[in-house]
CSV table of C-alpha atoms in Angstrom, one decimal:
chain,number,residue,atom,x,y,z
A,1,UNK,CA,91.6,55.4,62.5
A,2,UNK,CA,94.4,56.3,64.3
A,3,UNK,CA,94.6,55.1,67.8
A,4,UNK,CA,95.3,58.5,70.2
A,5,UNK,CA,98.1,57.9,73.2
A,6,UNK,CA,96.0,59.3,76.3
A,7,UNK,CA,99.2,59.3,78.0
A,8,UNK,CA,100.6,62.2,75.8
A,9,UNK,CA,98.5,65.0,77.2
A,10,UNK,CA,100.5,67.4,79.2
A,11,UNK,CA,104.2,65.9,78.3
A,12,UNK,CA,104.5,68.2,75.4
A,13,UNK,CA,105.4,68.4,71.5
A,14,UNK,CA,107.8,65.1,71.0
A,15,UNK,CA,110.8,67.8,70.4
A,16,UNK,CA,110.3,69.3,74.0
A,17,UNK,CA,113.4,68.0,76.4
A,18,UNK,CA,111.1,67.2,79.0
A,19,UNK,CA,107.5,67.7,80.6
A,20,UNK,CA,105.9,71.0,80.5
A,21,UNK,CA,105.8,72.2,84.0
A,22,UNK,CA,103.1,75.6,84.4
A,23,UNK,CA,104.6,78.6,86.1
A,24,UNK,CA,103.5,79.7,89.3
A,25,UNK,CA,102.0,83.7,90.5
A,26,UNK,CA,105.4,83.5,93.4
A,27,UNK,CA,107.4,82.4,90.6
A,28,UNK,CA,106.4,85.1,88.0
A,29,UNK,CA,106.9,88.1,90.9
A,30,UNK,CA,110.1,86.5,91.5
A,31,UNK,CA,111.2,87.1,87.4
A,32,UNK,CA,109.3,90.2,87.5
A,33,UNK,CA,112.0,91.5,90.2
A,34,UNK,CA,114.9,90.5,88.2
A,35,UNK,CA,113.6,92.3,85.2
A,36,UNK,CA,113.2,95.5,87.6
A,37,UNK,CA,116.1,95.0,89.2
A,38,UNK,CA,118.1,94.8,85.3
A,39,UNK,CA,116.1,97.5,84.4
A,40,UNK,CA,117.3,99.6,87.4
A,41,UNK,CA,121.2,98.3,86.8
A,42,UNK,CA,120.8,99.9,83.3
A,43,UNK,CA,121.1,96.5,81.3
A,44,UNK,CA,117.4,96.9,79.9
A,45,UNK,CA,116.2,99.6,77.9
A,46,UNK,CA,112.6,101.0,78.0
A,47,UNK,CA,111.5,98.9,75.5
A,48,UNK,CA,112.7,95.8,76.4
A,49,UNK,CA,111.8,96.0,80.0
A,50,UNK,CA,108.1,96.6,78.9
A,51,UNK,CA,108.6,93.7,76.6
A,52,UNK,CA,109.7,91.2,79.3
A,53,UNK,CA,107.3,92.8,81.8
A,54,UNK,CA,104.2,92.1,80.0
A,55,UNK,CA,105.9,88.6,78.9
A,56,UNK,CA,106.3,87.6,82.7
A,57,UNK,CA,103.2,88.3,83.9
A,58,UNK,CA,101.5,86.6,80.9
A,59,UNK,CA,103.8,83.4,81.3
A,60,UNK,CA,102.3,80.1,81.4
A,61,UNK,CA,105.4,78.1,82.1
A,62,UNK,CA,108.5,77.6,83.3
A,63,UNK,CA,110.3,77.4,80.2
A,64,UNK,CA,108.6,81.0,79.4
A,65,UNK,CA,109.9,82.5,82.3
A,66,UNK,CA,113.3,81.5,82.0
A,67,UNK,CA,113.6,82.6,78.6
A,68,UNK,CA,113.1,86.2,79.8
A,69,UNK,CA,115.8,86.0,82.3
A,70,UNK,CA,118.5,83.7,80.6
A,71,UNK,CA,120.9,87.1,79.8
A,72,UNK,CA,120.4,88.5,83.4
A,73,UNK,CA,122.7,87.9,86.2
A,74,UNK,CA,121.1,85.7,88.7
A,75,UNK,CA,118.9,86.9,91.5
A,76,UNK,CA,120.4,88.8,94.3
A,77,UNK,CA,119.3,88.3,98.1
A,78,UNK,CA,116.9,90.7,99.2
A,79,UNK,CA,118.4,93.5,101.6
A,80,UNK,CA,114.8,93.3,103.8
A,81,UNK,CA,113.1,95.8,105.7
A,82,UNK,CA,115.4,99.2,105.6
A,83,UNK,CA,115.7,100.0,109.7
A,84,UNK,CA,116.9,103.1,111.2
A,85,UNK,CA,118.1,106.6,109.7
A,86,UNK,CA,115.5,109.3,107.8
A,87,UNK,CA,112.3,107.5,105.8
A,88,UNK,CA,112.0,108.8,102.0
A,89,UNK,CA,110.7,112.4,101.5
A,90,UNK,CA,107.0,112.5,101.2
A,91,UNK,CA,106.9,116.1,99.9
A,92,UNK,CA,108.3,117.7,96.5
A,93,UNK,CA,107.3,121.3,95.5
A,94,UNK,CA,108.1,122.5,91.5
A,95,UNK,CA,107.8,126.2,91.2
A,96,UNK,CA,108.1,127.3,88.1
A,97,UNK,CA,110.5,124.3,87.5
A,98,UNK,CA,110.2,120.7,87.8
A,99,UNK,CA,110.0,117.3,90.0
A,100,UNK,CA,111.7,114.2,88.9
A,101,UNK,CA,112.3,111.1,90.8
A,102,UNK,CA,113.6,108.0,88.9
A,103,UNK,CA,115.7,104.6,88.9
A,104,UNK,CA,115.7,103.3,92.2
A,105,UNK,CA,114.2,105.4,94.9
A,106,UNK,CA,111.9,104.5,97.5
A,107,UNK,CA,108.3,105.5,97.8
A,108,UNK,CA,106.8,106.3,100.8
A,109,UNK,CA,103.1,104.9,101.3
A,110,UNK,CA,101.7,108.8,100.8
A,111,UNK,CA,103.8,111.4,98.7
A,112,UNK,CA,102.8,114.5,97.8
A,113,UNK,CA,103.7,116.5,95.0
A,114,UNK,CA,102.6,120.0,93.6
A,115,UNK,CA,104.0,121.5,90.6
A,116,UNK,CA,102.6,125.4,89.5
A,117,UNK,CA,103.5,126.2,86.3
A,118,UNK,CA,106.2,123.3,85.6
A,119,UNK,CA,107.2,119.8,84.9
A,120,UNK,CA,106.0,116.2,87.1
A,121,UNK,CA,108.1,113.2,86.3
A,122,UNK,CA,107.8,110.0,88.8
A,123,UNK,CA,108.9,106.7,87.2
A,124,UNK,CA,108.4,104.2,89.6
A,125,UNK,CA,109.7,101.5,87.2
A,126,UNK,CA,112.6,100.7,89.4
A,127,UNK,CA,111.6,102.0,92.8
A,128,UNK,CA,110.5,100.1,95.8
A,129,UNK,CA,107.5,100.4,97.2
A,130,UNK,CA,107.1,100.8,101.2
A,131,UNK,CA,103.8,99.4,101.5
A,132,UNK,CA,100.7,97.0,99.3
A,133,UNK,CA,99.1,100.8,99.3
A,134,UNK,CA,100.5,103.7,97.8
A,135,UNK,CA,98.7,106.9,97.6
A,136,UNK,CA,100.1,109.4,95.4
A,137,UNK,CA,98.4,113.2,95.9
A,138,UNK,CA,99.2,115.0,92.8
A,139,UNK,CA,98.3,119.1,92.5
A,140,UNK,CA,99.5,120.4,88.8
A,141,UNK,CA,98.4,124.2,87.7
A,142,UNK,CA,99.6,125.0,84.3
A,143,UNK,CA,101.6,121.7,85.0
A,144,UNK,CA,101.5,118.3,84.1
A,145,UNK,CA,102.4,115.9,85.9
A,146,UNK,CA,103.2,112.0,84.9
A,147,UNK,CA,103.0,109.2,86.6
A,148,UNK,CA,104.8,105.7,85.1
A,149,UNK,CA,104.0,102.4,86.8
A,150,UNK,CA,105.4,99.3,86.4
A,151,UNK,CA,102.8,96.4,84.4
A,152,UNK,CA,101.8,94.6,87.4
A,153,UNK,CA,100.5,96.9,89.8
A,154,UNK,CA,96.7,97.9,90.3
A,155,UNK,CA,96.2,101.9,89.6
A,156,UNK,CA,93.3,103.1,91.3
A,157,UNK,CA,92.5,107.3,90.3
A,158,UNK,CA,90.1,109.8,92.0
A,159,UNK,CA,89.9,114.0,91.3
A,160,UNK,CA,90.0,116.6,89.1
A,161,UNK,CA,91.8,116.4,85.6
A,162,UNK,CA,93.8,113.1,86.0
A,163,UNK,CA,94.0,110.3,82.8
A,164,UNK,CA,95.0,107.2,82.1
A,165,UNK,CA,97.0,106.5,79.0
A,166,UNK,CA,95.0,104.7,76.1
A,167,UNK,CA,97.5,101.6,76.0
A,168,UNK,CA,97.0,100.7,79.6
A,169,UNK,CA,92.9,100.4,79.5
A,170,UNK,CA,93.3,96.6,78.7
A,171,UNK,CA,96.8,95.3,79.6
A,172,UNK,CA,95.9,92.1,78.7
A,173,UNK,CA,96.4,90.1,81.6
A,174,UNK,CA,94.9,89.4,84.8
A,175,UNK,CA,96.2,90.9,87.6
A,176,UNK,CA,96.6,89.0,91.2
A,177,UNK,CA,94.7,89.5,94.2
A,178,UNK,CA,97.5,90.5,96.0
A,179,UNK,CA,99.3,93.1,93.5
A,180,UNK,CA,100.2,96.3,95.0
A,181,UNK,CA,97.5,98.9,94.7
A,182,UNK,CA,98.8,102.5,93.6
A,183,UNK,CA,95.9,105.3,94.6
A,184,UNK,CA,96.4,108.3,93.2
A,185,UNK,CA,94.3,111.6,94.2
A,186,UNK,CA,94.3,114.3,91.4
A,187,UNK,CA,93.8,117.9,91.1
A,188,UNK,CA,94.5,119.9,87.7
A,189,UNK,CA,94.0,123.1,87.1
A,190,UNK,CA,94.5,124.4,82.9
A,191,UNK,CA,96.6,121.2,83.7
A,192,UNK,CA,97.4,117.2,82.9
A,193,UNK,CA,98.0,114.5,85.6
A,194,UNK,CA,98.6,111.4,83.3
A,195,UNK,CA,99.3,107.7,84.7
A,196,UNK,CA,100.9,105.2,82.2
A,197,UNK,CA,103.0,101.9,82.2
A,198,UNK,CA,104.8,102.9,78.7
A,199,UNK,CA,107.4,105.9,78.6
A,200,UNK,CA,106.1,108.4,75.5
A,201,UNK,CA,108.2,107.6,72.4
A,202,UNK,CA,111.0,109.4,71.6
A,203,UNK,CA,111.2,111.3,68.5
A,204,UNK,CA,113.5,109.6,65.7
A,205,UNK,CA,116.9,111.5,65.2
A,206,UNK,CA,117.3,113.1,62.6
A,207,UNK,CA,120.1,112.5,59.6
């Protein structure tokens, strides 16, 4: 029988460069903010930044990590708490038209938003949240509204007429204690408010 080198646990395959060394939960936020921050800067599409998303947050090592942020530009400082001047609207009214806030924008911890007879679009993909609890009242008659969070955050729903899209029901990894908590208070009337991570697919051109 073959005798078994107790000392190999945990130093990796014999091709690895080096020890394996397991990722940390500060050190997957941290590659989760690059990958917003690229997404926001336009050098990720929608696809891809879901792709890396989900691969951050599911990332065992170091070695995973940086393989998800070895075409990115490297981390910028963080500009810290935003001081002085007007605070974010926390109010949008679609009449017969539509709201839509993407990229980077940032959320207050309550917004409010009521479309009759219209469009809803709020990506918060790239936008910066101003507190660990958001609460998102949504009203949409004859409307629909959407909702698109990032992977990572905890969605919490309550009213009338508000879903969750099918794909997000089991993301497939745990989230942390501390991950920011998005509430969201509903009411539709002949009316859709949807919450999803994914954008909807967009239809194939055609030749």
């Amino acid at each position: 029988m073959e005798a078994i080198d107790e000392g190999a646990a945990g130093r990796g395959s014999p091709d690895s460069a080096g020890p394996v060394t397991r990722a940390s939960d500060r050190e997957r936020d941290a590659v989760v903010q690059r990958v917003q921050e690229a997404f926001a800067d336009g050098r990720l599409g929608d696809a891809e930044f879901d792709e890396r998303m989900r691969a951050a947050l599911t990332a065992l090592t170091h070695a995973d990590l940086d393989m998800l942020t070895a075409d990115l530009p490297a981390a910028t400082a963080g500009a810290g708490p935003v001081t002085g001047g007007r605070g974010p609207g926390r109010f949008a009214i679609a009449l017969k038209s539509s709201v839509r806030r993407a990229g980077r924008w940032r959320v207050p911890e309550r917004y409010t938003t009521v479309v009759y007879k219209g469009v809803g679009w709020l990506d918060l993909r790239a936008a910066e949240l101003s507190g660990p609890v958001t609460t998102f009242v949504a009203v949409a008659y004859k409307s629909r509204v959407t909702i698109l969070v990032p992977p990572g955050v905890r969605v919490e729903m309550t009213g009338f007429g508000v879903t969750q899209g099918l794909a997000d029901e089991d993301p497939g990894y745990r989230l942390p204690v501390d991950a920011p908590v998005i509430h969201v208070r509903g009411l539709a009337y002949k009316g859709t408010i949807e919450i999803s991570t994914r954008p909807p697919e967009r239809p194939a051109l055609r030749r």
